[in-house]
């Protein structure tokens, strides 16, 4: 397993991480790992709006009129 070192982390972020870890009853290291896992390894669900925007524009309404 690799070791990850972060530099120049804003003090407010460190305090927020420690507070979140404390609320969850975890160490800051374990909380940090959990955040990274969720962000990088867990698939996210697209919202309905995102799904609609992903549909390609394939023509105008008149192209699909019933004959």
mmCIF file with all atom_site columns, C-alpha atoms in Angstrom:
data_model
loop_
_atom_site.group_PDB
_atom_site.id
_atom_site.type_symbol
_atom_site.label_atom_id
_atom_site.label_alt_id
_atom_site.label_comp_id
_atom_site.label_asym_id
_atom_site.label_entity_id
_atom_site.label_seq_id
_atom_site.pdbx_PDB_ins_code
_atom_site.Cartn_x
_atom_site.Cartn_y
_atom_site.Cartn_z
_atom_site.occupancy
_atom_site.B_iso_or_equiv
_atom_site.pdbx_formal_charge
_atom_site.auth_seq_id
_atom_site.auth_comp_id
_atom_site.auth_asym_id
_atom_site.auth_atom_id
_atom_site.pdbx_PDB_model_num
ATOM 1  C CA . UNK A 1 1  ? 0.000   0.000  0.000   1.00 0.00 ? 1  UNK A CA 1
ATOM 2  C CA . UNK A 1 2  ? 1.279   3.465  -0.890  1.00 0.00 ? 2  UNK A CA 1
ATOM 3  C CA . UNK A 1 3  ? 1.773   6.491  1.330   1.00 0.00 ? 3  UNK A CA 1
ATOM 4  C CA . UNK A 1 4  ? 0.229   9.787  0.274   1.00 0.00 ? 4  UNK A CA 1
ATOM 5  C CA . UNK A 1 5  ? 1.628   13.089 1.522   1.00 0.00 ? 5  UNK A CA 1
ATOM 6  C CA . UNK A 1 6  ? -0.296  16.334 1.049   1.00 0.00 ? 6  UNK A CA 1
ATOM 7  C CA . UNK A 1 7  ? 1.446   19.679 1.283   1.00 0.00 ? 7  UNK A CA 1
ATOM 8  C CA . UNK A 1 8  ? 0.121   23.224 1.500   1.00 0.00 ? 8  UNK A CA 1
ATOM 9  C CA . UNK A 1 9  ? -3.282  22.180 2.794   1.00 0.00 ? 9  UNK A CA 1
ATOM 10 C CA . UNK A 1 10 ? -5.341  25.133 3.966   1.00 0.00 ? 10 UNK A CA 1
ATOM 11 C CA . UNK A 1 11 ? -5.739  25.261 7.749   1.00 0.00 ? 11 UNK A CA 1
ATOM 12 C CA . UNK A 1 12 ? -9.520  25.530 7.415   1.00 0.00 ? 12 UNK A CA 1
ATOM 13 C CA . UNK A 1 13 ? -9.590  22.283 5.428   1.00 0.00 ? 13 UNK A CA 1
ATOM 14 C CA . UNK A 1 14 ? -7.506  20.505 8.056   1.00 0.00 ? 14 UNK A CA 1
ATOM 15 C CA . UNK A 1 15 ? -9.801  21.701 10.827  1.00 0.00 ? 15 UNK A CA 1
ATOM 16 C CA . UNK A 1 16 ? -12.890 20.654 8.830   1.00 0.00 ? 16 UNK A CA 1
ATOM 17 C CA . UNK A 1 17 ? -11.371 17.203 8.267   1.00 0.00 ? 17 UNK A CA 1
ATOM 18 C CA . UNK A 1 18 ? -10.585 16.806 11.969  1.00 0.00 ? 18 UNK A CA 1
ATOM 19 C CA . UNK A 1 19 ? -14.072 17.966 12.964  1.00 0.00 ? 19 UNK A CA 1
ATOM 20 C CA . UNK A 1 20 ? -15.693 15.553 10.502  1.00 0.00 ? 20 UNK A CA 1
ATOM 21 C CA . UNK A 1 21 ? -13.513 12.705 11.720  1.00 0.00 ? 21 UNK A CA 1
ATOM 22 C CA . UNK A 1 22 ? -14.431 13.520 15.318  1.00 0.00 ? 22 UNK A CA 1
ATOM 23 C CA . UNK A 1 23 ? -18.156 13.536 14.482  1.00 0.00 ? 23 UNK A CA 1
ATOM 24 C CA . UNK A 1 24 ? -17.771 10.119 12.856  1.00 0.00 ? 24 UNK A CA 1
ATOM 25 C CA . UNK A 1 25 ? -15.629 8.733  15.678  1.00 0.00 ? 25 UNK A CA 1
ATOM 26 C CA . UNK A 1 26 ? -12.655 8.191  13.369  1.00 0.00 ? 26 UNK A CA 1
ATOM 27 C CA . UNK A 1 27 ? -9.085  9.383  13.119  1.00 0.00 ? 27 UNK A CA 1
ATOM 28 C CA . UNK A 1 28 ? -8.381  12.131 10.610  1.00 0.00 ? 28 UNK A CA 1
ATOM 29 C CA . UNK A 1 29 ? -6.354  9.623  8.570   1.00 0.00 ? 29 UNK A CA 1
ATOM 30 C CA . UNK A 1 30 ? -9.224  7.131  8.296   1.00 0.00 ? 30 UNK A CA 1
ATOM 31 C CA . UNK A 1 31 ? -11.700 9.920  7.516   1.00 0.00 ? 31 UNK A CA 1
ATOM 32 C CA . UNK A 1 32 ? -9.346  11.190 4.806   1.00 0.00 ? 32 UNK A CA 1
ATOM 33 C CA . UNK A 1 33 ? -9.114  7.701  3.288   1.00 0.00 ? 33 UNK A CA 1
ATOM 34 C CA . UNK A 1 34 ? -12.908 7.351  3.361   1.00 0.00 ? 34 UNK A CA 1
ATOM 35 C CA . UNK A 1 35 ? -13.337 10.678 1.574   1.00 0.00 ? 35 UNK A CA 1
ATOM 36 C CA . UNK A 1 36 ? -10.833 9.667  -1.107  1.00 0.00 ? 36 UNK A CA 1
ATOM 37 C CA . UNK A 1 37 ? -12.498 6.270  -1.593  1.00 0.00 ? 37 UNK A CA 1
ATOM 38 C CA . UNK A 1 38 ? -15.944 7.811  -2.021  1.00 0.00 ? 38 UNK A CA 1
ATOM 39 C CA . UNK A 1 39 ? -14.658 10.485 -4.382  1.00 0.00 ? 39 UNK A CA 1
ATOM 40 C CA . UNK A 1 40 ? -12.538 8.220  -6.566  1.00 0.00 ? 40 UNK A CA 1
ATOM 41 C CA . UNK A 1 41 ? -13.893 4.687  -6.390  1.00 0.00 ? 41 UNK A CA 1
ATOM 42 C CA . UNK A 1 42 ? -17.644 4.971  -5.845  1.00 0.00 ? 42 UNK A CA 1
ATOM 43 C CA . UNK A 1 43 ? -19.754 5.528  -8.936  1.00 0.00 ? 43 UNK A CA 1
ATOM 44 C CA . UNK A 1 44 ? -21.956 8.586  -8.775  1.00 0.00 ? 44 UNK A CA 1
ATOM 45 C CA . UNK A 1 45 ? -25.506 8.801  -10.018 1.00 0.00 ? 45 UNK A CA 1
ATOM 46 C CA . UNK A 1 46 ? -26.265 11.467 -12.568 1.00 0.00 ? 46 UNK A CA 1
ATOM 47 C CA . UNK A 1 47 ? -29.246 13.667 -11.910 1.00 0.00 ? 47 UNK A CA 1
ATOM 48 C CA . UNK A 1 48 ? -32.171 13.547 -14.308 1.00 0.00 ? 48 UNK A CA 1
ATOM 49 C CA . UNK A 1 49 ? -31.114 16.935 -15.677 1.00 0.00 ? 49 UNK A CA 1
ATOM 50 C CA . UNK A 1 50 ? -27.577 15.625 -16.341 1.00 0.00 ? 50 UNK A CA 1
ATOM 51 C CA . UNK A 1 51 ? -29.058 12.645 -18.176 1.00 0.00 ? 51 UNK A CA 1
ATOM 52 C CA . UNK A 1 52 ? -31.215 14.931 -20.329 1.00 0.00 ? 52 UNK A CA 1
ATOM 53 C CA . UNK A 1 53 ? -28.269 17.150 -21.176 1.00 0.00 ? 53 UNK A CA 1
ATOM 54 C CA . UNK A 1 54 ? -26.260 14.111 -22.248 1.00 0.00 ? 54 UNK A CA 1
ATOM 55 C CA . UNK A 1 55 ? -28.770 13.245 -24.990 1.00 0.00 ? 55 UNK A CA 1
ATOM 56 C CA . UNK A 1 56 ? -27.281 14.361 -28.315 1.00 0.00 ? 56 UNK A CA 1
ATOM 57 C CA . UNK A 1 57 ? -29.057 16.914 -30.458 1.00 0.00 ? 57 UNK A CA 1
ATOM 58 C CA . UNK A 1 58 ? -30.032 14.817 -33.485 1.00 0.00 ? 58 UNK A CA 1
ATOM 59 C CA . UNK A 1 59 ? -32.344 17.134 -35.381 1.00 0.00 ? 59 UNK A CA 1
ATOM 60 C CA . UNK A 1 60 ? -35.305 19.456 -35.170 1.00 0.00 ? 60 UNK A CA 1
ATOM 61 C CA . UNK A 1 61 ? -38.865 18.591 -34.185 1.00 0.00 ? 61 UNK A CA 1
ATOM 62 C CA . UNK A 1 62 ? -40.024 18.564 -37.827 1.00 0.00 ? 62 UNK A CA 1
ATOM 63 C CA . UNK A 1 63 ? -37.603 15.690 -38.528 1.00 0.00 ? 63 UNK A CA 1
ATOM 64 C CA . UNK A 1 64 ? -39.718 13.512 -36.256 1.00 0.00 ? 64 UNK A CA 1
ATOM 65 C CA . UNK A 1 65 ? -43.226 14.430 -37.430 1.00 0.00 ? 65 UNK A CA 1
ATOM 66 C CA . UNK A 1 66 ? -45.580 11.528 -38.027 1.00 0.00 ? 66 UNK A CA 1
ATOM 67 C CA . UNK A 1 67 ? -46.427 10.899 -41.641 1.00 0.00 ? 67 UNK A CA 1
#
